[in-house]
mmCIF file of C-alpha atoms in Angstrom:
data_model
loop_
_atom_site.group_PDB
_atom_site.id
_atom_site.type_symbol
_atom_site.label_atom_id
_atom_site.label_comp_id
_atom_site.label_asym_id
_atom_site.label_seq_id
_atom_site.Cartn_x
_atom_site.Cartn_y
_atom_site.Cartn_z
ATOM 1 C CA MET A 1 47.050 -34.716 -47.024
ATOM 2 C CA LYS A 2 47.720 -34.832 -51.096
ATOM 3 C CA SER A 3 48.303 -31.126 -51.257
ATOM 4 C CA MET A 4 50.657 -30.828 -48.344
ATOM 5 C CA GLN A 5 52.759 -33.357 -50.059
ATOM 6 C CA CYS A 6 52.365 -31.061 -53.335
ATOM 7 C CA ARG A 7 53.907 -28.317 -51.200
ATOM 8 C CA ARG A 8 56.556 -29.672 -50.209
ATOM 9 C CA TYR A 9 58.105 -30.630 -53.185
ATOM 10 C CA LEU A 10 57.311 -26.530 -54.410
ATOM 11 C CA LEU A 11 59.897 -25.850 -51.557
ATOM 12 C CA SER A 12 63.128 -25.655 -52.725
ATOM 13 C CA LEU A 13 65.728 -27.508 -50.529
ATOM 14 C CA ARG A 14 67.352 -25.229 -48.746
ATOM 15 C CA VAL A 15 63.878 -23.818 -47.478
ATOM 16 C CA PHE A 16 62.587 -26.837 -46.661
ATOM 17 C CA ILE A 17 66.224 -27.387 -44.291
ATOM 18 C CA GLN A 18 66.127 -23.775 -42.440
ATOM 19 C CA TYR A 19 62.009 -25.223 -41.776
ATOM 20 C CA THR A 20 63.050 -28.342 -40.422
ATOM 21 C CA MET A 21 65.855 -26.802 -38.092
ATOM 22 C CA HIS A 22 64.046 -23.930 -36.966
ATOM 23 C CA CYS A 23 61.154 -25.550 -35.682
ATOM 24 C CA PRO A 24 63.235 -27.876 -33.305
ATOM 25 C CA ILE A 25 65.678 -25.143 -32.406
ATOM 26 C CA LEU A 26 62.586 -22.859 -31.736
ATOM 27 C CA ARG A 27 60.735 -25.282 -29.605
ATOM 28 C CA SER A 28 63.978 -26.328 -27.930
ATOM 29 C CA THR A 29 64.402 -23.119 -27.083
ATOM 30 C CA LEU A 30 60.885 -22.371 -25.361
ATOM 31 C CA HIS A 31 60.973 -25.479 -23.503
ATOM 32 C CA TYR A 32 64.153 -25.886 -21.913
ATOM 33 C CA PRO A 33 63.833 -24.444 -19.082
ATOM 34 C CA LEU A 34 61.455 -26.875 -18.103
ATOM 35 C CA ASP A 35 63.387 -29.411 -19.282
ATOM 36 C CA CYS A 36 66.062 -27.948 -16.941
ATOM 37 C CA VAL A 37 63.322 -27.550 -13.602
ATOM 38 C CA ARG A 38 62.910 -31.157 -14.926
ATOM 39 C CA ARG A 39 66.129 -33.133 -14.562
ATOM 40 C CA ARG A 40 67.060 -30.884 -11.528
ATOM 41 C CA LEU A 41 63.913 -32.497 -10.084
ATOM 42 C CA MET A 42 65.462 -36.019 -11.107
ATOM 43 C CA MET A 43 69.134 -35.880 -9.645
ATOM 44 C CA GLU A 44 67.301 -34.839 -6.325
ATOM 45 C CA ALA A 45 64.964 -37.848 -6.338
ATOM 46 C CA GLY A 46 67.355 -40.409 -4.586
ATOM 47 C CA LYS A 47 67.942 -37.962 -1.338
ATOM 48 C CA THR A 48 66.242 -37.724 1.975
ATOM 49 C CA LYS A 49 63.942 -34.550 2.183
ATOM 50 C CA SER A 50 66.189 -33.186 4.687
ATOM 51 C CA GLU A 51 68.961 -33.576 1.788
ATOM 52 C CA ARG A 52 66.913 -32.230 -0.851
ATOM 53 C CA LYS A 53 67.680 -28.580 -2.737
ATOM 54 C CA TYR A 54 64.248 -28.235 -3.977
ATOM 55 C CA ARG A 55 61.344 -28.487 -2.314
ATOM 56 C CA ASN A 56 58.865 -28.879 -5.449
ATOM 57 C CA THR A 57 58.556 -27.871 -8.681
ATOM 58 C CA PHE A 58 57.814 -24.246 -8.633
ATOM 59 C CA HIS A 59 60.443 -24.154 -5.408
ATOM 60 C CA CYS A 60 62.353 -25.089 -8.191
ATOM 61 C CA PHE A 61 62.055 -22.457 -10.503
ATOM 62 C CA ARG A 62 62.124 -19.666 -7.858
ATOM 63 C CA ARG A 63 65.042 -21.201 -6.681
ATOM 64 C CA ILE A 64 67.074 -21.356 -9.727
ATOM 65 C CA TRP A 65 65.732 -17.461 -10.754
ATOM 66 C CA ALA A 66 67.005 -16.430 -7.897
ATOM 67 C CA GLU A 67 70.667 -17.589 -7.524
ATOM 68 C CA GLU A 68 71.538 -18.364 -11.235
ATOM 69 C CA GLY A 69 69.444 -15.542 -12.849
ATOM 70 C CA TYR A 70 67.729 -16.729 -16.622
ATOM 71 C CA ARG A 71 70.794 -18.220 -18.000
ATOM 72 C CA GLY A 72 70.475 -20.736 -14.807
ATOM 73 C CA PHE A 73 67.518 -22.040 -17.042
ATOM 74 C CA TYR A 74 69.696 -22.311 -20.271
ATOM 75 C CA LEU A 75 72.586 -24.190 -18.948
ATOM 76 C CA GLY A 76 73.330 -27.149 -21.902
ATOM 77 C CA LEU A 77 71.359 -25.396 -24.354
ATOM 78 C CA GLN A 78 74.421 -25.613 -26.568
ATOM 79 C CA MET A 79 73.999 -29.383 -27.061
ATOM 80 C CA ASN A 80 71.079 -29.500 -27.236
ATOM 81 C CA LEU A 81 71.138 -26.768 -30.155
ATOM 82 C CA ILE A 82 73.648 -29.285 -32.397
ATOM 83 C CA ARG A 83 71.061 -32.243 -31.551
ATOM 84 C CA CYS A 84 68.449 -30.731 -33.173
ATOM 85 C CA ILE A 85 70.703 -30.050 -36.155
ATOM 86 C CA GLY A 86 71.456 -33.124 -36.363
ATOM 87 C CA SER A 87 67.759 -34.507 -36.225
ATOM 88 C CA ALA A 88 66.484 -31.946 -38.823
ATOM 89 C CA LEU A 89 69.464 -32.920 -41.163
ATOM 90 C CA VAL A 90 67.851 -36.622 -40.786
ATOM 91 C CA LEU A 91 64.459 -35.475 -41.814
ATOM 92 C CA VAL A 92 65.536 -33.517 -44.847
ATOM 93 C CA SER A 93 67.613 -36.496 -46.221
ATOM 94 C CA TYR A 94 65.382 -39.308 -45.591
ATOM 95 C CA ASP A 95 62.495 -37.088 -47.516
ATOM 96 C CA GLU A 96 65.175 -36.422 -50.393
ATOM 97 C CA PHE A 97 66.306 -39.873 -50.278
ATOM 98 C CA LYS A 98 62.183 -40.615 -50.422
ATOM 99 C CA LYS A 99 61.862 -38.455 -53.681
ATOM 100 C CA VAL A 100 64.651 -39.749 -55.332
ATOM 101 C CA LEU A 101 63.622 -43.535 -54.951
ATOM 102 C CA LEU A 102 60.081 -42.658 -55.893
ATOM 103 C CA LYS A 103 61.307 -41.010 -59.229
ATOM 104 C CA LYS A 104 63.111 -44.110 -60.130
ATOM 105 C CA SER A 105 60.577 -46.701 -59.806
#
């Protein structure tokens, strides 16, 4: 744990911001198709079986792929990526403020 903290302070602020932004962006981009399927199935939850568009998770995947292609899995990703950038900036600013406060005390 101590060595990780020492390595963190060796990184420049610019590199640290890049790392904290790239990790959530990559994670969100890879995870977003699963989130898309989950959201669509949640929207179907209150309907009767005859009104439902999807039978199960695999049927939902196949239907989205057949009707909308791969782009159907990434609808709304832009707003999610903006949220990732904001959360990364919060993490970086927290670490920088903590570093400044620890130097003063």
